[in-house]
Coordinates of C-alpha atoms and ligand atoms in Angstrom, one line a residue:
M12 CA 116.4 131.5 119.9
E13 CA 114.4 130.1 117.0
V14 CA 113.5 126.5 117.3
L15 CA 113.6 124.7 114.1
A16 CA 112.4 121.3 112.8
P17 CA 114.8 118.6 113.9
R18 CA 117.5 117.7 111.3
G19 CA 116.2 115.3 108.8
T20 CA 112.5 116.1 109.3
R21 CA 110.5 118.6 107.5
D22 CA 107.1 120.4 107.3
I23 CA 104.8 119.4 104.4
L24 CA 103.2 122.8 103.7
P25 CA 99.8 123.1 102.5
D26 CA 101.0 123.8 98.8
E27 CA 102.6 120.3 98.7
V28 CA 99.9 118.3 100.7
G29 CA 97.8 118.0 97.6
V30 CA 100.4 115.9 95.9
W31 CA 100.7 113.8 99.0
R32 CA 97.1 113.2 99.2
R33 CA 96.8 112.2 95.7
I34 CA 99.5 109.6 96.0
E35 CA 97.7 108.2 99.1
E36 CA 94.4 108.2 97.5
E37 CA 95.6 106.5 94.5
A38 CA 97.5 104.0 96.5
R39 CA 94.5 103.2 98.8
D40 CA 92.2 102.8 95.7
L41 CA 94.4 100.5 93.9
L42 CA 95.5 98.4 97.0
E43 CA 91.9 97.9 98.0
S44 CA 90.9 96.8 94.4
F45 CA 93.4 94.1 94.9
G46 CA 91.6 93.0 98.2
F47 CA 94.1 94.8 100.6
S48 CA 92.7 96.1 104.0
E49 CA 94.2 98.8 105.9
I50 CA 96.1 98.2 109.2
R51 CA 97.3 100.9 111.7
T52 CA 100.0 99.7 114.1
P53 CA 101.8 101.8 116.8
L54 CA 104.5 104.3 115.8
F55 CA 106.7 102.8 118.6
E56 CA 107.3 99.2 119.4
H57 CA 109.3 97.1 121.8
T58 CA 113.1 97.5 120.5
E59 CA 113.3 93.6 120.4
L60 CA 110.8 93.3 117.6
F61 CA 113.1 95.1 115.3
V62 CA 116.3 93.4 116.6
R63 CA 114.8 90.1 116.1
G64 CA 112.8 90.9 112.9
I65 CA 115.2 92.9 110.9
G66 CA 118.3 91.3 112.2
E67 CA 121.0 92.5 114.6
A68 CA 123.7 92.8 112.1
T69 CA 121.8 95.4 109.8
D70 CA 122.5 99.0 109.2
I71 CA 119.0 99.7 110.5
V72 CA 119.5 97.9 113.8
E73 CA 123.2 98.8 114.3
K74 CA 123.0 102.4 113.6
E75 CA 119.7 103.9 112.7
M76 CA 117.1 103.1 115.2
Y77 CA 115.6 105.9 117.5
T78 CA 115.6 103.9 120.5
F79 CA 114.7 105.2 124.1
S80 CA 113.6 104.0 127.5
D81 CA 110.3 105.1 128.7
K82 CA 109.4 106.0 132.2
G83 CA 108.7 102.4 133.1
G84 CA 112.2 101.4 132.0
R85 CA 111.1 99.5 128.7
S86 CA 113.3 100.0 125.7
L87 CA 111.1 101.2 122.9
T88 CA 111.9 102.3 119.3
L89 CA 110.2 104.4 116.8
R90 CA 109.4 102.1 114.0
P91 CA 112.2 102.2 111.2
E92 CA 109.9 100.1 108.9
G93 CA 106.4 98.7 108.5
T94 CA 106.8 94.9 107.9
A95 CA 107.9 93.8 111.3
P96 CA 105.1 95.5 113.1
V97 CA 102.4 94.1 110.7
A98 CA 103.9 90.7 111.2
R99 CA 103.8 91.2 115.0
A100 CA 100.2 92.1 114.7
Y101 CA 99.4 89.3 112.5
V102 CA 101.0 86.9 115.1
E103 CA 99.5 88.7 118.1
H104 CA 95.9 88.7 116.8
R105 CA 96.3 85.0 115.5
M106 CA 95.3 86.2 112.0
F107 CA 96.9 83.0 110.7
S108 CA 93.7 81.3 112.1
F109 CA 91.4 83.5 110.0
G110 CA 91.3 80.9 107.3
R111 CA 92.4 82.7 104.4
V112 CA 95.5 84.8 102.9
Q113 CA 95.7 88.1 104.7
K114 CA 96.3 91.2 102.5
L115 CA 97.1 94.2 104.5
Y116 CA 98.4 97.6 103.8
Y117 CA 99.6 100.6 105.8
I118 CA 100.4 104.3 105.3
G119 CA 102.5 106.2 107.9
P120 CA 105.9 107.7 108.9
M121 CA 109.0 105.7 109.6
F122 CA 112.1 106.8 111.5
R123 CA 115.7 106.1 110.8
Y124 CA 118.6 108.0 112.1
E125 CA 120.4 108.3 108.7
R126 CA 122.7 111.0 107.3
P127 CA 120.1 113.4 105.5
Q128 CA 120.6 114.1 101.9
F129 CA 118.4 114.4 98.9
G130 CA 115.7 112.0 99.1
R131 CA 116.9 110.7 102.5
Y132 CA 115.2 111.8 105.7
R133 CA 115.1 110.9 109.3
Q134 CA 111.2 110.7 109.1
H135 CA 109.9 109.7 106.0
W136 CA 106.5 108.1 104.8
Q137 CA 105.9 104.6 103.5
I138 CA 103.1 103.0 101.7
G139 CA 103.4 99.3 102.2
G140 CA 101.4 96.1 101.3
E141 CA 101.9 92.7 102.9
V142 CA 100.5 89.4 101.9
L143 CA 100.7 86.8 104.5
G144 CA 99.9 83.1 104.4
S145 CA 100.8 82.1 100.6
D146 CA 104.1 81.1 99.1
S147 CA 102.6 81.3 95.5
P148 CA 104.9 83.1 93.0
S149 CA 101.6 84.8 91.9
V150 CA 101.8 86.9 95.1
D151 CA 105.4 88.2 94.4
A152 CA 104.4 89.1 91.0
E153 CA 101.2 90.8 92.0
L154 CA 103.1 92.9 94.5
I155 CA 105.5 94.0 91.9
F156 CA 102.8 94.7 89.4
L157 CA 100.7 96.5 91.9
S158 CA 103.5 98.8 93.2
S159 CA 104.5 99.9 89.8
Q160 CA 100.8 100.3 88.8
I161 CA 100.3 103.0 91.6
L162 CA 103.4 104.8 90.2
K163 CA 102.0 104.5 86.7
R164 CA 98.6 105.8 87.7
L165 CA 100.5 108.8 89.2
G166 CA 101.7 109.6 85.7
M167 CA 105.3 108.1 86.3
K168 CA 107.0 106.6 83.3
D169 CA 110.5 104.9 82.7
M170 CA 110.7 103.3 86.2
E171 CA 113.3 100.5 86.2
I172 CA 112.2 97.4 88.0
G173 CA 115.2 95.1 89.2
I174 CA 114.4 91.6 90.7
S175 CA 116.3 88.7 92.1
S176 CA 116.1 85.9 94.4
I177 CA 118.2 85.3 97.4
G178 CA 116.9 81.9 97.9
C179 CA 116.3 80.2 101.2
S180 CA 118.8 79.5 104.0
S181 CA 120.0 76.3 102.5
C182 CA 121.0 77.8 99.2
R183 CA 122.3 80.8 100.8
R184 CA 124.7 78.7 102.7
D185 CA 126.6 77.9 99.5
F186 CA 126.5 81.1 98.2
K187 CA 127.9 82.7 101.3
T188 CA 130.9 80.3 101.2
A189 CA 131.6 81.2 97.5
L190 CA 131.2 85.0 98.5
R191 CA 133.5 84.7 101.3
E192 CA 136.1 83.1 99.3
Y193 CA 135.8 85.8 96.5
L194 CA 135.9 88.6 99.0
S195 CA 138.8 87.2 100.8
R196 CA 140.8 87.2 97.6
N197 CA 139.9 91.0 97.1
K198 CA 140.1 92.1 100.8
Q199 CA 142.6 94.8 100.2
A200 CA 139.9 96.9 97.9
L201 CA 137.1 96.5 100.7
C202 CA 136.3 99.3 103.2
G203 CA 136.6 98.7 106.8
T204 CA 132.8 98.1 107.4
C205 CA 132.6 95.6 104.8
I206 CA 135.7 93.6 106.1
E207 CA 133.7 93.6 109.4
R208 CA 130.6 92.6 107.5
M209 CA 132.3 89.7 106.1
E210 CA 132.4 88.1 109.6
R211 CA 129.1 89.4 111.0
N212 CA 126.7 89.3 108.0
I213 CA 128.2 88.7 104.7
M214 CA 125.1 89.5 102.5
R215 CA 125.2 93.1 103.7
V216 CA 128.5 93.6 101.9
L217 CA 126.5 93.3 98.6
D218 CA 124.7 96.6 99.5
C219 CA 127.8 98.6 100.3
K220 CA 127.7 101.9 98.4
E221 CA 131.5 102.6 98.7
E222 CA 133.1 102.9 95.3
G223 CA 135.9 100.4 95.9
C224 CA 133.5 97.7 97.4
K225 CA 131.0 98.3 94.4
A226 CA 134.0 97.8 91.9
V227 CA 134.9 94.5 93.6
L228 CA 131.4 93.4 93.9
Q229 CA 131.2 93.7 89.9
G230 CA 132.8 90.3 89.6
A231 CA 131.3 88.6 92.7
P232 CA 129.5 85.5 92.3
S233 CA 125.7 85.9 91.9
M234 CA 123.1 84.5 94.2
L235 CA 121.1 83.2 91.3
E236 CA 123.7 80.7 90.4
Y237 CA 123.4 79.0 93.8
L238 CA 119.5 78.6 94.1
C239 CA 118.2 75.2 95.0
D240 CA 115.8 73.6 92.6
D241 CA 112.8 74.8 94.7
C242 CA 114.0 78.4 94.9
S243 CA 115.1 78.4 91.2
R244 CA 111.5 77.2 90.2
H245 CA 109.9 79.8 92.4
F246 CA 112.1 82.4 90.8
E247 CA 111.1 81.3 87.2
G248 CA 107.4 81.3 88.4
V249 CA 107.5 84.8 89.3
R250 CA 109.3 85.9 86.2
K251 CA 106.7 84.0 84.1
R252 CA 103.9 85.8 85.7
L253 CA 105.4 89.2 85.4
S254 CA 105.8 88.6 81.7
I255 CA 102.1 87.5 81.6
M256 CA 101.3 90.9 83.3
G257 CA 103.4 92.8 81.0
V258 CA 105.8 94.0 83.6
D259 CA 109.2 94.9 82.0
H260 CA 112.0 94.1 84.5
F261 CA 115.6 93.1 84.7
I262 CA 117.3 90.7 86.7
D263 CA 119.9 92.1 89.1
G264 CA 121.8 89.2 90.6
H265 CA 123.5 91.3 93.2
L266 CA 120.3 92.8 94.5
V267 CA 119.9 92.6 98.3
R268 CA 117.9 94.4 100.8
G269 CA 118.7 96.2 103.9
L270 CA 116.8 93.8 106.1
D271 CA 117.6 90.2 107.1
Y272 CA 114.2 88.8 107.0
Y273 CA 113.9 88.4 103.2
T274 CA 114.0 85.1 101.5
R275 CA 113.6 84.2 97.7
T276 CA 112.2 87.1 95.7
V277 CA 113.6 90.5 96.2
F278 CA 112.9 93.6 94.0
E279 CA 113.3 97.3 93.8
I280 CA 111.8 100.0 91.6
S281 CA 114.0 102.8 91.0
Y282 CA 113.8 106.2 89.1
R283 CA 116.5 108.2 87.3
I284 CA 116.6 111.9 88.8
R285 CA 119.2 114.4 89.0
E286 CA 121.9 112.2 87.2
G287 CA 121.3 109.5 89.8
K288 CA 118.9 106.7 90.7
I289 CA 116.7 106.6 93.7
A290 CA 114.8 103.6 95.0
L291 CA 111.1 104.3 95.1
V292 CA 110.0 100.9 96.1
G293 CA 111.5 97.8 97.7
G294 CA 110.2 94.6 98.7
G295 CA 110.3 90.9 98.5
R296 CA 109.5 87.6 100.2
Y297 CA 110.0 86.9 103.9
D298 CA 108.9 83.4 104.5
S299 CA 110.6 83.0 108.1
L300 CA 109.7 86.3 109.7
I301 CA 106.3 85.2 111.1
E302 CA 107.9 82.1 112.8
M303 CA 110.8 84.2 114.1
L304 CA 108.4 86.3 115.9
G305 CA 106.5 83.3 117.5
G306 CA 103.8 82.4 114.9
P307 CA 103.3 79.3 112.9
P308 CA 105.5 78.9 109.7
T309 CA 103.8 81.3 107.3
P310 CA 105.1 82.3 103.9
A311 CA 104.6 86.0 103.2
A312 CA 105.7 88.9 100.8
G313 CA 105.4 92.7 100.8
F314 CA 106.5 96.0 99.3
A315 CA 107.2 99.5 100.7
M316 CA 107.0 102.6 98.6
G317 CA 108.8 105.8 99.9
V318 CA 106.2 108.6 99.7
D319 CA 108.6 111.3 99.9
R320 CA 110.8 110.1 97.0
V321 CA 107.7 109.7 94.8
V322 CA 106.9 113.2 95.7
L323 CA 110.3 114.3 94.4
A324 CA 110.0 112.2 91.3
L325 CA 106.8 113.5 90.4
G326 CA 108.3 117.1 90.6
E327 CA 106.0 119.8 89.7
M328 CA 103.0 117.8 89.1
R329 CA 100.2 119.4 90.5
G330 CA 98.2 117.8 93.3
K331 CA 94.4 117.6 93.7
D332 CA 92.5 120.4 92.4
E333 CA 91.4 122.6 95.1
R334 CA 87.9 123.2 96.0
P335 CA 86.5 126.4 94.6
S336 CA 86.2 128.9 97.3
V337 CA 83.4 131.6 98.0
F338 CA 84.2 134.7 100.2
V339 CA 81.6 136.2 102.2
A340 CA 81.9 139.9 102.8
A341 CA 79.5 141.5 105.0
V342 CA 80.0 145.4 105.4
G343 CA 79.3 146.9 108.7
E344 CA 79.8 146.2 112.5
G345 CA 77.3 143.8 113.7
L346 CA 76.8 141.9 110.5
F347 CA 78.9 139.0 111.6
D348 CA 75.8 137.0 112.3
V349 CA 74.4 137.5 108.7
A350 CA 77.8 136.6 107.2
F351 CA 78.1 133.4 109.5
R352 CA 74.6 132.3 108.6
I353 CA 75.1 132.7 104.8
A354 CA 78.4 130.9 105.2
E355 CA 77.0 128.0 107.0
G356 CA 74.1 127.8 104.4
I357 CA 76.6 127.5 101.7
R358 CA 78.9 125.0 103.4
N359 CA 75.9 122.8 104.3
G360 CA 74.0 123.1 101.0
I361 CA 77.0 122.8 98.7
T362 CA 79.4 120.0 98.8
G363 CA 83.0 120.3 97.7
I364 CA 83.2 124.1 98.3
S365 CA 85.1 126.1 100.9
V366 CA 83.9 129.3 102.4
I367 CA 85.9 132.1 103.9
I368 CA 84.3 134.9 105.9
G369 CA 85.8 138.4 105.6
D370 CA 86.3 140.9 108.5
E371 CA 82.8 142.7 108.7
R372 CA 84.6 145.6 110.3
E373 CA 86.7 146.4 107.1
P374 CA 85.4 148.4 104.2
L375 CA 84.4 146.4 101.3
K376 CA 87.3 147.2 98.9
K377 CA 89.8 145.9 101.4
Q378 CA 87.5 142.7 102.0
L379 CA 87.6 142.1 98.2
R380 CA 91.3 142.4 98.1
E381 CA 91.5 139.8 100.7
A382 CA 89.1 137.6 98.7
S383 CA 91.5 137.7 95.7
R384 CA 94.3 136.7 97.8
W385 CA 92.3 133.5 98.7
G386 CA 91.8 132.9 95.0
A387 CA 88.0 133.1 95.6
K388 CA 85.8 132.4 92.5
L389 CA 82.9 134.2 93.9
S390 CA 82.3 136.9 96.8
V391 CA 78.8 137.2 98.5
I392 CA 78.5 140.8 99.4
I393 CA 76.1 142.0 102.1
G394 CA 76.0 145.7 102.6
P395 CA 73.3 148.3 103.7
D396 CA 71.4 147.9 100.3
E397 CA 71.3 144.3 100.2
L398 CA 70.2 144.3 103.7
R399 CA 67.3 146.7 103.1
D400 CA 65.8 144.6 100.3
G401 CA 66.6 141.1 101.7
S402 CA 69.1 140.2 98.9
V403 CA 72.9 139.6 98.4
S404 CA 75.3 140.6 95.6
I405 CA 77.3 138.0 94.1
K406 CA 80.7 139.2 92.4
D407 CA 82.4 137.0 90.0
M408 CA 86.0 137.4 90.9
E409 CA 87.4 136.6 87.6
T410 CA 85.3 138.7 85.3
G411 CA 84.3 141.3 87.8
D412 CA 80.7 141.0 87.0
Q413 CA 78.2 141.5 90.0
E414 CA 74.5 140.7 90.1
K415 CA 72.0 141.2 93.1
V416 CA 70.3 137.8 94.0
A417 CA 67.2 137.3 96.2
M418 CA 68.3 135.4 99.3
D419 CA 66.3 132.3 98.5
M420 CA 68.2 132.0 95.2
V421 CA 71.7 132.4 96.7
L422 CA 72.6 128.7 96.9
D423 CA 71.4 128.0 93.5
R424 CA 73.4 130.8 91.9
I425 CA 76.4 129.8 93.8
R426 CA 76.0 126.3 92.8
R427 CA 75.8 127.0 89.2
K428 CA 78.6 129.7 89.2
A429 CA 81.2 128.3 91.6
K430 CA 81.0 124.7 90.4
G431 CA 80.8 125.6 86.7
D432 CA 77.4 124.0 86.3
E433 CA 76.1 127.0 84.3
V434 CA 74.3 126.0 81.3
Ligands
AMP27 P1 113.1 100.0 102.8 O1 112.4 99.7 104.0 O2 114.7 100.3 103.2 O3 113.2 99.0 101.8 O4 112.6 101.2 102.1 C1 111.4 101.2 101.2 C2 111.4 102.6 100.7 O5 111.3 103.5 101.3 C3 112.8 102.9 99.7 O6 112.6 102.2 98.5 C4 112.7 104.3 99.6 O7 111.9 104.8 98.7 C5 112.0 104.7 101.1 N1 112.9 105.1 102.0 C6 113.8 104.4 102.9 N2 114.5 105.0 103.7 C7 114.3 106.3 103.3 C8 114.7 107.6 104.0 N3 115.5 107.7 104.9 N4 114.3 108.8 103.4 C9 113.2 108.7 102.4 N5 112.9 107.6 102.0 C10 113.3 106.3 102.3

C-alpha cells in the first residue's frame, strides 16, 4: 500500500520552494536590519514548558499538542509555537544578565493537532521575533511595524492590522467579573465549550468561532474599558508610535490571543482571501512569561508570522528567479571524464549558475531534448569533431545558434551568454 504524508502535513515541492525562500530571505534581512539575531531551539521540549508557558486551559495545551514519552519515560512535546522555547532559552542561558535588551528571531516548523482546512495544517512554519527586557511601547509598535513591513516588502497590500490591550492581571480581574456577568445573562446562546470555558478560562470565550457565541460577543464589554491607568497609558503610547510610523490600524476591543501568556498589547494582521479572512501574523506583549519560567521579572513582546499562509496570500507570485542553467552534452562512450571536467570548470568559475551533465551514451539529439526539458539556456557540446581540434560547441537553446569555441575561451563565452553580460 502507498504511504502518504500524514494528514495535515504536506511536501513543499521545488516549484513552490522559491516563494518560501524569498519570504525567509526578506524576513531575515529586515529582522537583522532591526538588530535581531537568529536563535535555533529544539523542535521538541519538555511538555511542562508549554503547559506552564501557554496555559493549561488553552486550546493548544488541551487539544492540540503532539505529546509523547521517549524511551527514557520523559514527556516531550513537539513545539506548537516558538515563544515559550525562546523564553526558556533566554532563562536557561541567563541572557537577562547580558546587559541589554535581547532581540531574537526564529524560523521553523510548529506542530499542532488541529482540524486541517484551508490555511490550517498540523505542521506549519512560523517566522517570529521576540524582544526581551523592555516594557517600552516603542517595542510593541516596532514589532507591528516590522511584521507588516515584511509583508509589504513581499508585495502584499491591504492587510488589516487590529490591535488591542488585554491589560495586566489587575485590570483583567475587573474585566473578567464584568464579562462573567454579561455571559451568564446570555448563557443560553453559548456553545458547550464556552460554558465550560467560563469556569476555567473565561478570556478564551472571546476567541470562540461558533456563530452563536460570536453574536453574543458582539455586545460583550470591551477589555479596553477596564484598563488601569498604567496599561491605558501604555496602550496610548503604542498607538501614538504607530501613527508616527504611519501604520494604519484599527482597534479591536475583543481581540484576544490563543495563549495565556499575553499581557497588555495584542495584535493580529489579517488578509482577505477567498471571501474570508485569515490571520497572517499574531503577537503581543508577555510581561510575566519569563518569570513564570523561573527567570527574573522581564517584560517582553513578540510576533509570529505564519509562512504557509503568507504563501497562500501571495498566490501565484513567482519566487526567486532560478539560476540560468547550462547543459553539458558529451557524445560518445568514455567521454564522461571530459564532460565532468568541463562541468566542474563552469561551476567553479562562474557563480550563480547550475550545470547539468547529459548521459554521454545517448545520441546528441536526445541529449539536447533533455537540455530543453531542463530549461537550459546553453548547451556545451563535445563530439568527435570538437575532441579532434580541442574545442567545444556552444548552442544557444533559445535561438538555436551554435558556435565553436576554443577550450580556453569556454568560460568567458558562457559567462557572457548565460548571465546576459553580452555587450
Ligand atoms: P499563533 O501562535 O496561534 O499566534 O499563530 C501565529 C501565526 O501562525 C498565525 O497568525 C497564523 O498565520 C499561523 N498559524 C497558526 N496556526 C496555524 C496552522 N495550524 N496552520 C497554518 N498556519 C498557522
